[in-house]
PDB file of C-alpha atoms in Angstrom:
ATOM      1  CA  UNK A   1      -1.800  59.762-153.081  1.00 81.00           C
ATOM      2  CA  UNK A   2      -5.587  60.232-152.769  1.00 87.00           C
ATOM      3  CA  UNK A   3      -5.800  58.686-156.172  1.00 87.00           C
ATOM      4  CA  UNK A   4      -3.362  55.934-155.703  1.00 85.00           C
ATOM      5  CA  UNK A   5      -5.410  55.191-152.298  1.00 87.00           C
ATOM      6  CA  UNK A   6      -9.129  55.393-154.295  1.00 87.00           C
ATOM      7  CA  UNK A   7      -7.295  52.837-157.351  1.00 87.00           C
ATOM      8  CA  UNK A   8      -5.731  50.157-154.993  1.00 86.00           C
ATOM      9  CA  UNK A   9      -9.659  50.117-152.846  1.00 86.00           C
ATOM     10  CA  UNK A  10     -11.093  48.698-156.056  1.00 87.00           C
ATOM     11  CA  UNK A  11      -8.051  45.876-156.110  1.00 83.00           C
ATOM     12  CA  UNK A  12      -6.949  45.590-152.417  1.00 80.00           C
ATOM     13  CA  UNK A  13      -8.830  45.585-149.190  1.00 82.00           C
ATOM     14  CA  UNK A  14      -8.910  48.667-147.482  1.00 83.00           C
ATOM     15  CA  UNK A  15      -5.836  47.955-145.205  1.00 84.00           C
ATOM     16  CA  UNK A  16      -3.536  47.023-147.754  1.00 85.00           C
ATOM     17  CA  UNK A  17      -4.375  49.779-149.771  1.00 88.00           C
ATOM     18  CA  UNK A  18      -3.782  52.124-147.190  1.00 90.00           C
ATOM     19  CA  UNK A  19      -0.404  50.835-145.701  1.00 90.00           C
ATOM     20  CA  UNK A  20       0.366  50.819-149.572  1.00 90.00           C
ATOM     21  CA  UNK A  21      -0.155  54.499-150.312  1.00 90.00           C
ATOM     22  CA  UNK A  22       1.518  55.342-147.118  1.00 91.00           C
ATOM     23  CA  UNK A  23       4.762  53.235-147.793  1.00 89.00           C
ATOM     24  CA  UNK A  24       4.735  55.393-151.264  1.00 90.00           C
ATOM     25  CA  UNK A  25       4.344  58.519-149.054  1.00 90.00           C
ATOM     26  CA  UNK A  26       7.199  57.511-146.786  1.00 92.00           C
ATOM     27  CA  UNK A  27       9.496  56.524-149.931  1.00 91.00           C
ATOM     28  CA  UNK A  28       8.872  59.846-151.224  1.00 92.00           C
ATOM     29  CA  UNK A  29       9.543  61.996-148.168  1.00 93.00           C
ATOM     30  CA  UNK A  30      12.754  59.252-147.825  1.00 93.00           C
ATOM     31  CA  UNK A  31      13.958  60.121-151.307  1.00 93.00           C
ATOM     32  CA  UNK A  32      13.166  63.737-150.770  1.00 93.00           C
ATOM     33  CA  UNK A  33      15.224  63.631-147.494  1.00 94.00           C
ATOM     34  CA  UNK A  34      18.289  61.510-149.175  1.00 94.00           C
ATOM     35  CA  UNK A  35      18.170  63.472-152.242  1.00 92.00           C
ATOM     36  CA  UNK A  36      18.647  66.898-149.735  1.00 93.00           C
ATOM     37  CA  UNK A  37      21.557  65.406-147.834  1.00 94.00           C
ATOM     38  CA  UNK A  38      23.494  64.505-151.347  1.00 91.00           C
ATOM     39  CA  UNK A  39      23.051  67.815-152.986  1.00 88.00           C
ATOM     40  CA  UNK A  40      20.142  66.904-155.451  1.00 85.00           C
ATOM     41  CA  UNK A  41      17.716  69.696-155.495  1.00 86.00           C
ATOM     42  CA  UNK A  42      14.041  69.152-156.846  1.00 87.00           C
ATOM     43  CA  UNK A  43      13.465  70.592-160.190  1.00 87.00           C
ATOM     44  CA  UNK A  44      11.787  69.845-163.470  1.00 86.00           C
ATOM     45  CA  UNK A  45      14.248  66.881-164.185  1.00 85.00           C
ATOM     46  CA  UNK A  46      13.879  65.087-160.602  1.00 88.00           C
ATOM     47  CA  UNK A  47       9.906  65.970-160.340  1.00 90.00           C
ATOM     48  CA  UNK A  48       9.985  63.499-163.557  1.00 88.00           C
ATOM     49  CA  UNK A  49      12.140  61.140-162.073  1.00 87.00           C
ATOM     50  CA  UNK A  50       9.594  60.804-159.269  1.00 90.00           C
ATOM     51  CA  UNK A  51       6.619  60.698-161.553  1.00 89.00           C
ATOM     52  CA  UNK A  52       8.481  57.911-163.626  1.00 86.00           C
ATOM     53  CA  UNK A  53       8.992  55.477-160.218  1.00 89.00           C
ATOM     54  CA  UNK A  54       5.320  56.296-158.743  1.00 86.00           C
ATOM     55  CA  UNK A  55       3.870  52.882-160.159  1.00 84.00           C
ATOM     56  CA  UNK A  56       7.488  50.851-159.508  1.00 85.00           C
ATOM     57  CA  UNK A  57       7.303  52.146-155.646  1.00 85.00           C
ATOM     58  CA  UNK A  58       3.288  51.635-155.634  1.00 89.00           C
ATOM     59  CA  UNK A  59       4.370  48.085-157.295  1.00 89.00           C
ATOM     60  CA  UNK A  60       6.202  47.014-154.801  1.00 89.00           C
ATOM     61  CA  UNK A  61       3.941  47.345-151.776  1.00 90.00           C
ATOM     62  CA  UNK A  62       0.942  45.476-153.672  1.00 91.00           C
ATOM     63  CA  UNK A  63       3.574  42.583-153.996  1.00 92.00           C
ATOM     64  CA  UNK A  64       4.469  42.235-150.512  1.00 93.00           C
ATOM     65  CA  UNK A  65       1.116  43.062-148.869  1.00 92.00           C
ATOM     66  CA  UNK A  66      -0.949  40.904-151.509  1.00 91.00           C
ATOM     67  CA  UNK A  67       1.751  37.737-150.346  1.00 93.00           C
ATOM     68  CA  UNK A  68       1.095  38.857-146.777  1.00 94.00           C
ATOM     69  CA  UNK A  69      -2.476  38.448-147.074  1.00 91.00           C
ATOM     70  CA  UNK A  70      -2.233  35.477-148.909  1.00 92.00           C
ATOM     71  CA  UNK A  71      -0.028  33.585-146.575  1.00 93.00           C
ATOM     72  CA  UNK A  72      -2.549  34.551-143.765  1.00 91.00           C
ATOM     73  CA  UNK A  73      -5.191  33.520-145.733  1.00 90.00           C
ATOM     74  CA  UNK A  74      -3.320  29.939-145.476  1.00 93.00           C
ATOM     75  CA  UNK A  75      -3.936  29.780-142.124  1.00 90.00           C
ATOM     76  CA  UNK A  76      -0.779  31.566-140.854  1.00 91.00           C
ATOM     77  CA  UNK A  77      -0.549  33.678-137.765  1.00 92.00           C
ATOM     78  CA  UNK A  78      -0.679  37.461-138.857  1.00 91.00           C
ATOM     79  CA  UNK A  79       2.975  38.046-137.003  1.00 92.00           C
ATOM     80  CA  UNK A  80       4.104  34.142-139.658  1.00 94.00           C
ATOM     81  CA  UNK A  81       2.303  35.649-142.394  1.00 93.00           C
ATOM     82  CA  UNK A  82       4.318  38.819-142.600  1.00 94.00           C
ATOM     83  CA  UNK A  83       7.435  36.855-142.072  1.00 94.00           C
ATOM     84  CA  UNK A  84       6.600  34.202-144.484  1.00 95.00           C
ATOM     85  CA  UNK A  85       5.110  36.710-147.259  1.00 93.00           C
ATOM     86  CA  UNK A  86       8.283  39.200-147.286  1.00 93.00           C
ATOM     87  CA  UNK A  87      10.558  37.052-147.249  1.00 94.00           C
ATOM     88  CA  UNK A  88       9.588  35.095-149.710  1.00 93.00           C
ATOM     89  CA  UNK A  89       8.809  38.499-152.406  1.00 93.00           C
ATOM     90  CA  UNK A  90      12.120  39.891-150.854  1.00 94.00           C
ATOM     91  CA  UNK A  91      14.678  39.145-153.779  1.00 95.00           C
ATOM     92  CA  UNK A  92      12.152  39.166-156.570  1.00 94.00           C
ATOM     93  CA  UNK A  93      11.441  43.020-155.371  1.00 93.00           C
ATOM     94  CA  UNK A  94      15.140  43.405-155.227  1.00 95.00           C
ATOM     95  CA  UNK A  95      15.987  41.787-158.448  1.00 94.00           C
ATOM     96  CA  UNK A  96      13.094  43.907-159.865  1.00 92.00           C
ATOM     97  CA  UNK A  97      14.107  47.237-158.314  1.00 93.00           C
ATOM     98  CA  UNK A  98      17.837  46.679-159.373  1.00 95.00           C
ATOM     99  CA  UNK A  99      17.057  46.077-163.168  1.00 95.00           C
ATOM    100  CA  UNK A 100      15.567  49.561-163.048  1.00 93.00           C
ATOM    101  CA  UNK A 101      18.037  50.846-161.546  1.00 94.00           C
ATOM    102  CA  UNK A 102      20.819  49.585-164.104  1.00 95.00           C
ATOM    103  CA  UNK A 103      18.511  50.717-166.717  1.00 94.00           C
ATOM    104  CA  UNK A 104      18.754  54.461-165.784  1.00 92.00           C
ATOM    105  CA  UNK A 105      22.140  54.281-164.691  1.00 92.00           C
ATOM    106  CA  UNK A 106      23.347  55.099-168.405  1.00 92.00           C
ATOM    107  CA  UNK A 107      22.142  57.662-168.188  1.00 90.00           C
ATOM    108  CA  UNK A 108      25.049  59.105-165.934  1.00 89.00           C
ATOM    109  CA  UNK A 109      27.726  58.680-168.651  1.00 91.00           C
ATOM    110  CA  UNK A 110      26.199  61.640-170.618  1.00 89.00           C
ATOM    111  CA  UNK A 111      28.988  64.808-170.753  1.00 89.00           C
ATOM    112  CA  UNK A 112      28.476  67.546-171.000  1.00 87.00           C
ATOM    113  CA  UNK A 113      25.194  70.426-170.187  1.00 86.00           C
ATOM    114  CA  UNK A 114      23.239  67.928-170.984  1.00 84.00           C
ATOM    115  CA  UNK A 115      24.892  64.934-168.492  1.00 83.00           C
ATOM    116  CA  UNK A 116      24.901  67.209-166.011  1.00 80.00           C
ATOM    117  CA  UNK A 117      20.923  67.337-166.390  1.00 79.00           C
ATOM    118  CA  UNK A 118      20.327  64.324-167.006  1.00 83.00           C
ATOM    119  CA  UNK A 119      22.529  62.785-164.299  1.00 84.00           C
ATOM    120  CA  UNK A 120      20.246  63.793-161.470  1.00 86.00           C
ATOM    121  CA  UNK A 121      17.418  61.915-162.939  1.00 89.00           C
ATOM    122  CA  UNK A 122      19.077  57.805-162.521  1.00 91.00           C
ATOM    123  CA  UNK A 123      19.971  59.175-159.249  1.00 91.00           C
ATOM    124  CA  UNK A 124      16.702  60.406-158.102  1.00 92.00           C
ATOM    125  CA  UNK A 125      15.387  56.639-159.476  1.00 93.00           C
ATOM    126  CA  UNK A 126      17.891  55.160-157.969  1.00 94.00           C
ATOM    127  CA  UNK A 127      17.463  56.976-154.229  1.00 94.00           C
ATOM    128  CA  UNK A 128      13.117  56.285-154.954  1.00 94.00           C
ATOM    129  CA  UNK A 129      13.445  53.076-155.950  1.00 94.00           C
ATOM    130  CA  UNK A 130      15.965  52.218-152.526  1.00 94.00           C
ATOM    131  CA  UNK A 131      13.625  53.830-150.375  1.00 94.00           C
ATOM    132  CA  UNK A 132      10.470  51.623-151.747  1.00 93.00           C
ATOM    133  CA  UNK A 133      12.519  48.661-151.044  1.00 94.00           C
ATOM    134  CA  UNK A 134      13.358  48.846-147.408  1.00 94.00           C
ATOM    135  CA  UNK A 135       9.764  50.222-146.979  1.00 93.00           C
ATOM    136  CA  UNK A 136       8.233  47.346-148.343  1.00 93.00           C
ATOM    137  CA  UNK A 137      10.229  44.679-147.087  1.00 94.00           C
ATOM    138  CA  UNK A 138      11.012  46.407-143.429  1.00 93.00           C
ATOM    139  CA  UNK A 139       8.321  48.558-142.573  1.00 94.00           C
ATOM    140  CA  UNK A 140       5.293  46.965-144.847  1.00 93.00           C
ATOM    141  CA  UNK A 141       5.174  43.744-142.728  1.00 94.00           C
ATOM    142  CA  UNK A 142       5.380  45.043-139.546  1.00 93.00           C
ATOM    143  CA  UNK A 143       2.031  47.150-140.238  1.00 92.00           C
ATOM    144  CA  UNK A 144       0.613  44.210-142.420  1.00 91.00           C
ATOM    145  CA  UNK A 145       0.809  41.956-139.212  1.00 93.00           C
ATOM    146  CA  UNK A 146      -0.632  44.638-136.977  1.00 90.00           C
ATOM    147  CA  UNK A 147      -3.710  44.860-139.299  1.00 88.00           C
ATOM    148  CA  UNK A 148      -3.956  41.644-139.619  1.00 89.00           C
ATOM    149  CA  UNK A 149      -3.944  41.144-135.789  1.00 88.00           C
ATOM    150  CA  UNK A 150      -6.542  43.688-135.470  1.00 83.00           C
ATOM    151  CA  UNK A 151      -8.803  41.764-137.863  1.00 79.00           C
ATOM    152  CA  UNK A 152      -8.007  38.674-135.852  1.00 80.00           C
ATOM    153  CA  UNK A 153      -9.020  40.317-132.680  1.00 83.00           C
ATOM    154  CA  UNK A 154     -12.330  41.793-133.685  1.00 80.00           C
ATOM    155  CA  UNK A 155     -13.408  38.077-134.974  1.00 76.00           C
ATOM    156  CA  UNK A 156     -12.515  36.496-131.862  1.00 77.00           C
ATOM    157  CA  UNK A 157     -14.803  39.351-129.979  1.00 78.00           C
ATOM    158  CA  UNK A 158     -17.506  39.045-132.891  1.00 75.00           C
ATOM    159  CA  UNK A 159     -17.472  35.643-131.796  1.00 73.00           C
ATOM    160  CA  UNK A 160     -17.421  35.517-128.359  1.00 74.00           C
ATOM    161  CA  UNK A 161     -20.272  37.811-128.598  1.00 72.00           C
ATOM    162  CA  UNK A 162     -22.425  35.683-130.512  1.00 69.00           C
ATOM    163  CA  UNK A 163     -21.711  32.741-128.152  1.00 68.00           C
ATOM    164  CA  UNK A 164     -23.220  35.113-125.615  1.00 69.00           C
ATOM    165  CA  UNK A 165     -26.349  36.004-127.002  1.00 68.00           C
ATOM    166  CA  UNK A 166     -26.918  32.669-127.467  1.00 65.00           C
ATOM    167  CA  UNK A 167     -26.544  31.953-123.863  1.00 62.00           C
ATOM    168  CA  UNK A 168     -29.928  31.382-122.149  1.00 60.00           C
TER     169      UNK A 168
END
């Protein structure tokens, strides 16, 4: 995460790159959690599977947010930004995710020793890649816009501030 934080500062503002790593934190404890309550335990085989969708679940984040940011940057409120910029990304994410997702899935027609191993791994892909998606389309946007706001508000005081000290 620390490096996934540290890589998205030199691309991303600060605040994007943060709510980023943390929405690929949350997908991963939300994979970890759905992948306990279906049976899947965490082994060799699913630790890949996680390693595989890293970029796909950083991916989607830097989509949304970077839409977010740019629909505020066209003068939209930070609350009409957010709106605007996921729903707009929404289905290309989805469309995106789901190709991924079809292209493991194969993988659970294997028999045998083998297909047993091997059938945990579209599943773990397919739980990671879920999880990413409702992050970054339900939860991204919501702490986009709050960011946003903040850097709103701290402009407005900046400048009320400066009209002050130039008060006689």
């Amino acid at each position: 995460a620390v490096l996934v934080f540290l890589t998205l500062m030199l691309m991303l503002n600060w605040r994007a790159a943060f709510w980023v790593t943390s929405g690929m934190g949350v997908a991963i404890l939300g994979t970890l959690a759905v992948m306990y309550f279906v049976g899947t335990t965490l082994n060799l085989l699913t630790m890949v599977g996680l390693i595989i969708v890293v970029g796909i679940l950083v991916d989607d984040g830097i989509v949304v947010s970077e839409n977010i940011l740019s629909e505020h940057e066209r003068g939209l409120s930070p609350t009409q930004a957010a709106i605007k910029g996921s729903e707009s990304i929404a289905w290309p994410v989805i469309g995106t995710v789901t190709t991924t997702i079809v292209a493991f899935a194969p993988l659970l027609l294997i028999k045998g020793r083998i297909g047993d191993l091997m059938g945990a791994l579209p599943i773990v892909v397919a739980i990671a890649l879920t999880m990413s998606v409702i992050e970054s389309i339900f939860v991204l946007p919501a702490h986009m816009a709050h960011s946003l706001e903040g850097i709103e508000r701290r402009r407005r005081e900046a400048a009320i501030r400066d009209v002050q000290h130039l008060e006689p």
